[in-house]
mmCIF file of C-alpha atoms in Angstrom:
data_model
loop_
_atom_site.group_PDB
_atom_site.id
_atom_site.type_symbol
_atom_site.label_atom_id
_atom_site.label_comp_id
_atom_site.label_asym_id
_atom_site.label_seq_id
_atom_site.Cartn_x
_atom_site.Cartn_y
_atom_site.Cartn_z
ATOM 1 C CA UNK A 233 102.738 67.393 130.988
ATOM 2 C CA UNK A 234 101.921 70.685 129.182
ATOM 3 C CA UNK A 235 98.906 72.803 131.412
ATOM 4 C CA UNK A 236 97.103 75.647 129.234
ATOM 5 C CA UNK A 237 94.704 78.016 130.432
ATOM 6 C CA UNK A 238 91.264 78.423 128.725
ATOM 7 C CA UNK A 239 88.339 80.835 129.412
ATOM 8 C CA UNK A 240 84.922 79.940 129.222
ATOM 9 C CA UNK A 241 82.182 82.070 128.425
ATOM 10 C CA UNK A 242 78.635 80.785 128.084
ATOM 11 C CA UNK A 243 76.927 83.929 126.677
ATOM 12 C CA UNK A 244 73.320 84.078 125.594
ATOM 13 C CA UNK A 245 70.600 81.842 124.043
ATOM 14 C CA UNK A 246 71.930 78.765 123.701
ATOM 15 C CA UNK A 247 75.368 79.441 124.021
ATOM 16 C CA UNK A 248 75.113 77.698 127.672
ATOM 17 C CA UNK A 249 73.870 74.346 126.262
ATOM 18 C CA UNK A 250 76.788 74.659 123.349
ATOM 19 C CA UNK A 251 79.492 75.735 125.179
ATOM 20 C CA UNK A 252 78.816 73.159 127.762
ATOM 21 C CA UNK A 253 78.389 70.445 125.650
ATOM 22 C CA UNK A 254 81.893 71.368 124.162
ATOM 23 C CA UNK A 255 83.449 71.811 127.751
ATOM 24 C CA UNK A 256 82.087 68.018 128.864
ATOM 25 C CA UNK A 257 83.273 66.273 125.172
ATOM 26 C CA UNK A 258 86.928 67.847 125.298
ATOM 27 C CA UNK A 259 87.394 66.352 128.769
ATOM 28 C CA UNK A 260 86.304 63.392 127.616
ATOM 29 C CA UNK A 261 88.867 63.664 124.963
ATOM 30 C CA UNK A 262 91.542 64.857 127.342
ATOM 31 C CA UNK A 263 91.049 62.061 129.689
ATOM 32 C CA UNK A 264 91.214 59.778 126.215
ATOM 33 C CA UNK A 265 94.975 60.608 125.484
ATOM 34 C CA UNK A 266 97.446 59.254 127.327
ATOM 35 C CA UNK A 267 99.543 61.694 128.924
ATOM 36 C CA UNK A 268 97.926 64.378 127.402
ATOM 37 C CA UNK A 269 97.857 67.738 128.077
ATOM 38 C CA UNK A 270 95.789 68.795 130.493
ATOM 39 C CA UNK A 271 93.333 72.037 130.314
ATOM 40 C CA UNK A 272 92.339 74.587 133.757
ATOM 41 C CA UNK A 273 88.591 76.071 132.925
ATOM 42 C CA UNK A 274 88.276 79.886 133.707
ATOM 43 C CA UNK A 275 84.354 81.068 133.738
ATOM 44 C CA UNK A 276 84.217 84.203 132.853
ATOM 45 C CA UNK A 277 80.975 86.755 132.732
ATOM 46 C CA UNK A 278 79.562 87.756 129.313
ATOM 47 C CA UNK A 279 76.472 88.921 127.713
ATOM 48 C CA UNK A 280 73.265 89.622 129.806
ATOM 49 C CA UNK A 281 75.488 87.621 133.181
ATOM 50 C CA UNK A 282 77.517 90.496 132.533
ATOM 51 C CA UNK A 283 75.124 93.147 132.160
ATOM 52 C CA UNK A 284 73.352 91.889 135.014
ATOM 53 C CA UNK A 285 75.893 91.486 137.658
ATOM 54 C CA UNK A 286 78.535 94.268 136.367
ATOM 55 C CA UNK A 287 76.318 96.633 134.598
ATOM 56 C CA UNK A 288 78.542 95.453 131.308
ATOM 57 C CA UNK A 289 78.212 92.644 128.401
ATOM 58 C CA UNK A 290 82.164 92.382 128.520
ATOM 59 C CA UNK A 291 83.109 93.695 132.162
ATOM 60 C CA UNK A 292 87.006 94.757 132.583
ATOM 61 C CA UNK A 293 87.311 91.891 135.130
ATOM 62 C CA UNK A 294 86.493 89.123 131.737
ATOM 63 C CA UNK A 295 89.199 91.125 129.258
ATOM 64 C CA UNK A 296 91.891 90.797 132.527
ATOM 65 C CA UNK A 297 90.913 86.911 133.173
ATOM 66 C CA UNK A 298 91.140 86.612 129.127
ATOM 67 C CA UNK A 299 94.374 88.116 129.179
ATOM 68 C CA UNK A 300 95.778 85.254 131.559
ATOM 69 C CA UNK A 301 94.490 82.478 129.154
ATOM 70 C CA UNK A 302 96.394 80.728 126.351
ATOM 71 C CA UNK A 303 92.416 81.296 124.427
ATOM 72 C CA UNK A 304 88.948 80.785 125.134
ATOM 73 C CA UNK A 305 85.681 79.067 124.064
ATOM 74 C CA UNK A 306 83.118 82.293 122.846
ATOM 75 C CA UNK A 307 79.614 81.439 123.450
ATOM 76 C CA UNK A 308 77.207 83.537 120.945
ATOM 77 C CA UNK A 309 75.211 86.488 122.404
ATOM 78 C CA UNK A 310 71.918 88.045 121.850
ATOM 79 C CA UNK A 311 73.040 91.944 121.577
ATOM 80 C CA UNK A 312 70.237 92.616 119.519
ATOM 81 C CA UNK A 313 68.088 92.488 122.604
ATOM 82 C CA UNK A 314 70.522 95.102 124.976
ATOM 83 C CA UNK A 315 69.429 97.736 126.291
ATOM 84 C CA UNK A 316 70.198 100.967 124.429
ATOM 85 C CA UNK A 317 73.164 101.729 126.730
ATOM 86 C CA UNK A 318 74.553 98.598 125.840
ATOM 87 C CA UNK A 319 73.478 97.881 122.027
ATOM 88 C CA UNK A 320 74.082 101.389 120.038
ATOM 89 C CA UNK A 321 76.886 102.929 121.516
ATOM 90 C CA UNK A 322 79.188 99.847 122.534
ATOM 91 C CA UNK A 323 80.651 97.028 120.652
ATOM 92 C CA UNK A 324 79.201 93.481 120.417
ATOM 93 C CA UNK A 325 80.882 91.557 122.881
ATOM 94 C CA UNK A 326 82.365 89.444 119.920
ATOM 95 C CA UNK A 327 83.320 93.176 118.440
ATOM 96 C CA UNK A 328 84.577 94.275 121.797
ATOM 97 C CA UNK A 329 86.674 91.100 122.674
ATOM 98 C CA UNK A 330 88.093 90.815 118.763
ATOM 99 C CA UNK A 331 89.132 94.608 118.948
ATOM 100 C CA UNK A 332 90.620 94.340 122.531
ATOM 101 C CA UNK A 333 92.950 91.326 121.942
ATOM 102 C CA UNK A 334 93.124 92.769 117.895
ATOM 103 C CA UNK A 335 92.320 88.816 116.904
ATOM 104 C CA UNK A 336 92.643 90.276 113.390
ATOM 105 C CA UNK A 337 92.248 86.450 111.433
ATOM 106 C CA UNK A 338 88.372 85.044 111.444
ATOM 107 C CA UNK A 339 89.050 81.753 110.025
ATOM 108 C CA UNK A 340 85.860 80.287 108.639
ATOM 109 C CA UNK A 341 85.754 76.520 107.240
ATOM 110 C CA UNK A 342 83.243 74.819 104.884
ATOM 111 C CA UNK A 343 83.058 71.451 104.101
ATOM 112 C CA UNK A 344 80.407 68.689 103.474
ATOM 113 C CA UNK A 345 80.837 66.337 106.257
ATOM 114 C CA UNK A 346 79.157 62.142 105.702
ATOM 115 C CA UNK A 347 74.934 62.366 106.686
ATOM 116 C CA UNK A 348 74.654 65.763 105.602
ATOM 117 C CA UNK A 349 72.692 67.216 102.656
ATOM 118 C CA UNK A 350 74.889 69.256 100.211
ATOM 119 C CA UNK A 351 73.770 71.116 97.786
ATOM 120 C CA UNK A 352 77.764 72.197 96.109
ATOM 121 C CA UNK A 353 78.584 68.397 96.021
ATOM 122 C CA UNK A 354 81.889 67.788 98.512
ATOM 123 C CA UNK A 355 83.210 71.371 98.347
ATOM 124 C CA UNK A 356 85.637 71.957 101.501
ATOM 125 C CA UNK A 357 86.916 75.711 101.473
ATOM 126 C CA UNK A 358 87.932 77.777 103.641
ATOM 127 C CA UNK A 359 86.847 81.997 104.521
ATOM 128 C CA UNK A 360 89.696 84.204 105.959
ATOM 129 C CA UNK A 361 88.040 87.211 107.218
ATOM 130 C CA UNK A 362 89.559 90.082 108.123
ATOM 131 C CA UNK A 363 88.415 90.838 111.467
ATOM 132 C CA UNK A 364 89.400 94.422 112.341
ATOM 133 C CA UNK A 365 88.674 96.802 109.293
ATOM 134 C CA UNK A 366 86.864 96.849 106.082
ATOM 135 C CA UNK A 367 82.842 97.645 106.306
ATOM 136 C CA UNK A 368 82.012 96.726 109.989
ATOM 137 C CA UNK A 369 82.614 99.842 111.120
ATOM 138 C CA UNK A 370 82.578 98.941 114.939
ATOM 139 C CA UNK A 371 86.075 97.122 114.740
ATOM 140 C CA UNK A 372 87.772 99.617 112.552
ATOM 141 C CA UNK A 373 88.012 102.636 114.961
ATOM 142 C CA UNK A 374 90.472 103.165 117.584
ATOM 143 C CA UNK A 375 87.562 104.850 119.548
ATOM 144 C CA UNK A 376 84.344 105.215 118.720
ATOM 145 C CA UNK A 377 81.868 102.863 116.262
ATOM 146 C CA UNK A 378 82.741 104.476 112.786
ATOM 147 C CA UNK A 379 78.407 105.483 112.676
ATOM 148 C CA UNK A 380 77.129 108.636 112.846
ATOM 149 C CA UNK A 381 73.821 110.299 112.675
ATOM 150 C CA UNK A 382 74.402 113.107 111.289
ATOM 151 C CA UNK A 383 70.238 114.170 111.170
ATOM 152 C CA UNK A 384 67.045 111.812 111.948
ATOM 153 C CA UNK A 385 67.541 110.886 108.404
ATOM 154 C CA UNK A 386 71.009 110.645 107.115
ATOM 155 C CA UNK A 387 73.340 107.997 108.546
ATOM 156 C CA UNK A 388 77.274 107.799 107.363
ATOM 157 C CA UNK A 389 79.210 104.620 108.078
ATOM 158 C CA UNK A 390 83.358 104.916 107.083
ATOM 159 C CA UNK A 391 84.794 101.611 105.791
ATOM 160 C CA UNK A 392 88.883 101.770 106.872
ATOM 161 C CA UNK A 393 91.145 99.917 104.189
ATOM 162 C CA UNK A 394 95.329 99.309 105.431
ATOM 163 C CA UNK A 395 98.337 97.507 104.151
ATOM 164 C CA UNK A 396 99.251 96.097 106.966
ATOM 165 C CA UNK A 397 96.108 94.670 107.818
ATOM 166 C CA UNK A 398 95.788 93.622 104.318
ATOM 167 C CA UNK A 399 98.821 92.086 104.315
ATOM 168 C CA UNK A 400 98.553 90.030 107.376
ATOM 169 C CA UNK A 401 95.669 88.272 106.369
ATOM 170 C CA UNK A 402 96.904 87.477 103.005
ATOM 171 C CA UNK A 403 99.562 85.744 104.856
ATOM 172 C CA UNK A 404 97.703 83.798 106.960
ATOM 173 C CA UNK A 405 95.497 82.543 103.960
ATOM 174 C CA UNK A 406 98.919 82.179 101.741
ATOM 175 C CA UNK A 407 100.069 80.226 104.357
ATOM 176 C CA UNK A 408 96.776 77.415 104.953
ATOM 177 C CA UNK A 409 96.506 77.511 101.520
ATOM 178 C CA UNK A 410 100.036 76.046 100.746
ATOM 179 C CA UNK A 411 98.973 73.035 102.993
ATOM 180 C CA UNK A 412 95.907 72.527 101.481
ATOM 181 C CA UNK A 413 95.563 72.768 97.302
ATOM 182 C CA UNK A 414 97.519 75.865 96.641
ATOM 183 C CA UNK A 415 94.390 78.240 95.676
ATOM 184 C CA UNK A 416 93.472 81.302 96.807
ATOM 185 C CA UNK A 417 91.000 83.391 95.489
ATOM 186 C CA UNK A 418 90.570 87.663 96.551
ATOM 187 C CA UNK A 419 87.143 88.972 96.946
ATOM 188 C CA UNK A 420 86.291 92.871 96.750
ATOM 189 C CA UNK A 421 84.377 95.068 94.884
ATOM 190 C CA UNK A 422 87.336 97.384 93.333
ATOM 191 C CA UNK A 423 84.833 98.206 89.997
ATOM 192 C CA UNK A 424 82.493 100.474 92.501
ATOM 193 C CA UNK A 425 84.947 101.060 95.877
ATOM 194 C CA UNK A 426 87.772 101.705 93.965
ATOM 195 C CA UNK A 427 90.587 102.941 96.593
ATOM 196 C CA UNK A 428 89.739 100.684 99.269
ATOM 197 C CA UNK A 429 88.890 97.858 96.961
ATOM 198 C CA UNK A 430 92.150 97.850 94.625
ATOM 199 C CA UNK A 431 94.094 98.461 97.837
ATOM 200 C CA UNK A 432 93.017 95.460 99.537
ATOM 201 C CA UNK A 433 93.328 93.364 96.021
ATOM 202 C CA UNK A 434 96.590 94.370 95.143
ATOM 203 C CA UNK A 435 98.388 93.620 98.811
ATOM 204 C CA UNK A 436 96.961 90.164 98.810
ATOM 205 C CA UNK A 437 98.170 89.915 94.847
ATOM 206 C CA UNK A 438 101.648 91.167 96.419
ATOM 207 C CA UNK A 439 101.682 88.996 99.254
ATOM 208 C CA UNK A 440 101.129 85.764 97.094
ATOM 209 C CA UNK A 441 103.781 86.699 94.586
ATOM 210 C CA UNK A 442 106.386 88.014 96.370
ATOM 211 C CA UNK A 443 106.292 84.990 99.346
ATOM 212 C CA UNK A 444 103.954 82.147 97.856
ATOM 213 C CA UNK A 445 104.737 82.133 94.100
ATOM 214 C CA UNK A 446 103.322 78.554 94.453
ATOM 215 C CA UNK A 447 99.947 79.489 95.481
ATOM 216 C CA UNK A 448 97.544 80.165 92.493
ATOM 217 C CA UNK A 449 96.132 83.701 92.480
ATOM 218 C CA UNK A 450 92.165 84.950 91.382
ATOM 219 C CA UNK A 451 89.923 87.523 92.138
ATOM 220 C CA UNK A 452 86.135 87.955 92.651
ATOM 221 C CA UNK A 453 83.812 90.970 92.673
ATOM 222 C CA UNK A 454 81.576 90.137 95.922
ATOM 223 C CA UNK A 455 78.089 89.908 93.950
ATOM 224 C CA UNK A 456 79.949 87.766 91.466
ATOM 225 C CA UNK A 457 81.001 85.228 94.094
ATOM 226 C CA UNK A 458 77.851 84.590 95.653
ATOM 227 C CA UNK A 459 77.148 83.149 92.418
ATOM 228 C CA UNK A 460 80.183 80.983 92.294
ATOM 229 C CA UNK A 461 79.708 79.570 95.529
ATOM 230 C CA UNK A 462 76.250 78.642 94.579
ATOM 231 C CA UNK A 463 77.014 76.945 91.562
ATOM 232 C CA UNK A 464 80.864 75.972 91.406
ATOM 233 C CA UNK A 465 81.746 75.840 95.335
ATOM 234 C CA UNK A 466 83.892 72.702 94.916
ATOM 235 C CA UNK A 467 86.510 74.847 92.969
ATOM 236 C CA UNK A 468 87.516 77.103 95.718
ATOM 237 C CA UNK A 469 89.615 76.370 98.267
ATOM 238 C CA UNK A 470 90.703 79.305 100.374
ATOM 239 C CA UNK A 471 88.908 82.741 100.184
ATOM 240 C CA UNK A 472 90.299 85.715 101.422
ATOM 241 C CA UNK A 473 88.289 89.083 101.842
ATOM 242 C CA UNK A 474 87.396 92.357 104.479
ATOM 243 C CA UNK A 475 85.043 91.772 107.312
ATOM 244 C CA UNK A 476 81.460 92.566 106.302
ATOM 245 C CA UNK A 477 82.209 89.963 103.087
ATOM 246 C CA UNK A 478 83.768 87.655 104.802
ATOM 247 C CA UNK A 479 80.893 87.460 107.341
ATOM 248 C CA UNK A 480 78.121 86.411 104.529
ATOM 249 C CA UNK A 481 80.125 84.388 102.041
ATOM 250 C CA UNK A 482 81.428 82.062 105.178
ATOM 251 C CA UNK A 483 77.053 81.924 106.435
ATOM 252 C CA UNK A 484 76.291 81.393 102.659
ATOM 253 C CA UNK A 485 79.032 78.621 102.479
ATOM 254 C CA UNK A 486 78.488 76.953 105.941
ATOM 255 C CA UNK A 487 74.674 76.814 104.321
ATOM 256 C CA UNK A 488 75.381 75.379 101.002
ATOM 257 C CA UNK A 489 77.319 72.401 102.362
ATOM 258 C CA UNK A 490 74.953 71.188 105.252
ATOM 259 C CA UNK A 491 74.301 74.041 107.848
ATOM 260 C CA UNK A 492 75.212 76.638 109.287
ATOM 261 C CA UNK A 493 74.800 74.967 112.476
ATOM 262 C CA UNK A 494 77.886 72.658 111.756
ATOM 263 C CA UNK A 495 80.091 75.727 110.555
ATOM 264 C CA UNK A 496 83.250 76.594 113.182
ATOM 265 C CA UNK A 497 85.418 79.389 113.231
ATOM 266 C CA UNK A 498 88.511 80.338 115.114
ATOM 267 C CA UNK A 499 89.643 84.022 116.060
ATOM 268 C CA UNK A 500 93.571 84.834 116.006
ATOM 269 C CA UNK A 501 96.002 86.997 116.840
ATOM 270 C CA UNK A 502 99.651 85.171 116.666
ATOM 271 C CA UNK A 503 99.318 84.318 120.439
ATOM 272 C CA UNK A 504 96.178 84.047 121.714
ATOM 273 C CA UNK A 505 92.738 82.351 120.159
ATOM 274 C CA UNK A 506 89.131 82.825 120.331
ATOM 275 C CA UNK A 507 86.459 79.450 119.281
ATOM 276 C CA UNK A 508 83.384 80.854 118.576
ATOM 277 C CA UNK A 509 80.081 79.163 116.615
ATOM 278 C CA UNK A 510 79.595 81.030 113.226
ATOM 279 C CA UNK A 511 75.905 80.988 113.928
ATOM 280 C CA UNK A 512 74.107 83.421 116.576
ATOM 281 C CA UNK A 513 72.105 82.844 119.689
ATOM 282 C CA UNK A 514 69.424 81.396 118.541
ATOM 283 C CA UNK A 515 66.884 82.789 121.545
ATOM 284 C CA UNK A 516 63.608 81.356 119.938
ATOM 285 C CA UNK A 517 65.226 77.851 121.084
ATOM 286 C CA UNK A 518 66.859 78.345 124.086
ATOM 287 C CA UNK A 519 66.902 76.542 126.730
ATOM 288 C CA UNK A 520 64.921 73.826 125.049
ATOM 289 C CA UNK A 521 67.725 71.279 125.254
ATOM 290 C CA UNK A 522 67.083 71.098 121.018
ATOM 291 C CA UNK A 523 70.308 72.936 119.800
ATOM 292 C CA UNK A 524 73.121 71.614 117.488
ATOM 293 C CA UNK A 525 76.508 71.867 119.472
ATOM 294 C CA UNK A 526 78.608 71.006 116.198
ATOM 295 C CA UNK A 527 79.539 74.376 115.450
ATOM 296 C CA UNK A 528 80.865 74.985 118.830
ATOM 297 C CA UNK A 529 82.643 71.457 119.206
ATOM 298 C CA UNK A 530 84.462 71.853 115.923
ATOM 299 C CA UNK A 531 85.129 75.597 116.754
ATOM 300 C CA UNK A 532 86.915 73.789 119.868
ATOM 301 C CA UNK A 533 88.561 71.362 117.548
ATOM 302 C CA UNK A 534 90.154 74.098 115.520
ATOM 303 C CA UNK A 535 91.089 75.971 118.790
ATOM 304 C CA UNK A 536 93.242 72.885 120.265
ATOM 305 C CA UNK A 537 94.812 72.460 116.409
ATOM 306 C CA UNK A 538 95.889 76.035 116.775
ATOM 307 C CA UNK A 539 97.434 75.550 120.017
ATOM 308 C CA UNK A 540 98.763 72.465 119.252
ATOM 309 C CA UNK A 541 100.744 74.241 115.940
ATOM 310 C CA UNK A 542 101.623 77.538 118.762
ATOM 311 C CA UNK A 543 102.995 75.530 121.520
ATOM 312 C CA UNK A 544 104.509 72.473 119.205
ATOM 313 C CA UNK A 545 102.767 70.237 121.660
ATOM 314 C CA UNK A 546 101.837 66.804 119.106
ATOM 315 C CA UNK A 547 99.011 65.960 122.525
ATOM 316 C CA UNK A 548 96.643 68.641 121.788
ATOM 317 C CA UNK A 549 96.281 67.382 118.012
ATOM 318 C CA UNK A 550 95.953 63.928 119.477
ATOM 319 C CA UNK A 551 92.577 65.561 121.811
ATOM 320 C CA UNK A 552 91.756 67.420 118.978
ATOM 321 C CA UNK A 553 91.670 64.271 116.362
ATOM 322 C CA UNK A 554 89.667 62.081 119.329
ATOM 323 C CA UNK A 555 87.166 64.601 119.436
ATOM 324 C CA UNK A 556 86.458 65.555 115.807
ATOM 325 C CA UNK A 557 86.031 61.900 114.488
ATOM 326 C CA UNK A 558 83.916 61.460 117.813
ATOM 327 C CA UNK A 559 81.804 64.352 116.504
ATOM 328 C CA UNK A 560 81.483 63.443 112.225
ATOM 329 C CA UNK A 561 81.078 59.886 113.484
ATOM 330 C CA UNK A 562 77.854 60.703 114.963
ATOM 331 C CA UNK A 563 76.750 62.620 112.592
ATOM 332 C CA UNK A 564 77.376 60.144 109.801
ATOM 333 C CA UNK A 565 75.880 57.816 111.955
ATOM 334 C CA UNK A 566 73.261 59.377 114.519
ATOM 335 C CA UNK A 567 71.772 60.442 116.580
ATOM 336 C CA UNK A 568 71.257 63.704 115.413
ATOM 337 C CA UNK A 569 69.860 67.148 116.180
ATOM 338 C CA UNK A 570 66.760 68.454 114.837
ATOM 339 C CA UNK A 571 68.199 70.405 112.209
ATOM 340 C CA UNK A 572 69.782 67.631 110.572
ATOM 341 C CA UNK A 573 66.501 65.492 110.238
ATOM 342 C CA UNK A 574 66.633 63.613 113.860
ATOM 343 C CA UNK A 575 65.203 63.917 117.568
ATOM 344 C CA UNK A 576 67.941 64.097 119.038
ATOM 345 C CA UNK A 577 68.521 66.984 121.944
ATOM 346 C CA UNK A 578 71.626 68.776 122.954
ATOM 347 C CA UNK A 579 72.550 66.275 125.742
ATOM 348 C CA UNK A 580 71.968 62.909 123.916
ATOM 349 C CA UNK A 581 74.021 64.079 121.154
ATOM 350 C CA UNK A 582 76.748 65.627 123.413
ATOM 351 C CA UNK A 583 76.352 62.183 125.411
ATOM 352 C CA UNK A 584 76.513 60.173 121.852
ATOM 353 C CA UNK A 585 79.900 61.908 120.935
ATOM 354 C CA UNK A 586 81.208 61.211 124.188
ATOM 355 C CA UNK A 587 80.038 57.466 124.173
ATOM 356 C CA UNK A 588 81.630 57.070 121.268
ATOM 357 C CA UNK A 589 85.058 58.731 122.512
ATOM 358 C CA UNK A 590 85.167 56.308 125.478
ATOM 359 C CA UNK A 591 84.374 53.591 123.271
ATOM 360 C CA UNK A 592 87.694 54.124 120.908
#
């Protein structure tokens, strides 16, 4: 029986309630499959615990336990609320741990799921971000946060555009999208950023001729794609594009088909993986027991689905099937959180999914 090591970090807000709720339905799933493989919990400081106890959001002593863990469940934080030591001159600790463990691939999917309101009809697509370069200028530095003031009133920000960052996550969105409908479709803005812009373009345009001739090839100016999405989001089907785009189209997509609240993602390197909720914090509700874990729970489904495809081990899809139609059958069915139109809280609709596991 296959053992795998995951950290656990609760964060801020309502990452606690989220990250819990995902910890208590996977062993529910785990203890579901016969056989299974079986998971060993590290709790690791991060966010304000960190700050508070180590004087750091991401303390040395959580990158070493990461290290030691085949991935980890990534509770959102509240950096915005730091203090000054912590907010302007450091990473995020989402920034920090991506650019530590260079989890280049943010994959982001978006699909209408049964008892949700869509308003793109059953569009299911799927946002590969690149996570280390491009416009966020706090990942694409070996040192330092690519800002600078250079007076009280003139602030510079440096974009960083590569091939072989380009090219890796053309491959991994070549690659999902020849098991899913063989589209992919290149988002930049190479009519105003020209270098950087018809760089990035032309690697992925490379990639998918040269290894995926199969794969259907288009490409989207950025302001012209928020427009697609909007009105045509059931033609896409994988979207790849830099970091700062890739972080709005995937919010504006996760919002057109239901919520953000329901949208996962999954952070990758080749060997290691981070789950982590596309949404943020949320501190005007924490610790109100009112959150929607679904974000989190099917970031944790995607996490097991990568492991399961790293370590050839057929169990972890088994947990990871148990749980996900545990999770879409309640919210077809109910009950559901506030933001979907019920009463439900965080615990009754962690306790439905896991009723409903056990009932299987």
């Amino acid at each position: 029986m296959a053992k795998y090591k995951l950290g656990v970090l609760y964060g801020d807000g309502i990452g606690p309630e989220i990250v819990k709720s995902s910890v208590e339905v996977l062993k529910a799933a785990t203890s579901k499959v016969a056989n299974g493989s079986q998971f060993e919990y590290v709790e690791l400081p991060m966010g304000w615990e960190g700050i508070k106890k180590y004087n750091d959001p991401v303390p040395e002593m959580t990158k070493k336990g990461l290290e030691e863990t085949n991935g980890w469940l990534m509770a959102p934080h509240d950096s915005a609320a730091y203090p000054d030591e912590h907010r302007i001159s450091k990473r995020n600790p989402s920034g920090e741990l991506r650019h530590h463990f260079d989890l280049f691939s943010n994959v982001r999917p978006s699909r209408a799921l049964p008892g949700t309101t869509s308003l793109v009809g059953n569009a299911d697509l799927v946002v590969f971000r690149e996570n280390t370069e491009g416009f966020l200028s706090d990942r694409n530095m070996y040192k330092g946060i690519g800002e600078y003031m250079v007076s009280p009133d003139v602030a510079l920000v440096t974009g960083v555009f590569t091939r072989k960052a380009t090219e890796r996550i053309a491959h991994e969105a070549f690659k999902l999208a020849m098991t899913r409908r063989k589209k992919v479709a290149i988002v930049h803005k190479a009519n105003v950023i020209k270098f950087a812009f018809e760089l990035f373009r032309d690697v992925c345009y490379e990639v998918g001729q040269k290894y995926y001739p199969e794969v259907q090839v288009e490409d989207y100016h950025i302001d012209a794609m928020t427009a697609h999405l909007v009105r045509r989001a059931e033609d896409f089907d994988v979207i790849v594009t830099e970091n700062l785009f890739g972080d709005i189209l995937s919010d504006l997509a996760g919002e057109l088909v239901g919520s953000l609240g329901l949208s996962p993602s999954l952070n990758t390197n080749g060997t290691q993986a981070m789950a982590q909720a596309a949404h943020g914090s949320a501190p005007d509700i924490a610790g109100q027991n009112i959150a929607n874990p679904t974000s989190m729970l099917l970031s944790t489904v995607m996490l097991l689905q990568w492991l399961a495809a790293n370590h050839n081990d057929n169990n972890l899809n088994e947990i990871a099937k148990v749980m996900e139609e545990a999770v879409l059958n309640i919210i077809a069915e109910g009950p559901t959180t506030r933001d979907l139109g019920g009463s439900a809280s965080t615990t009754e609709f962690t306790e439905a999914v896991i009723n409903r596991i056990n009932q299987n």
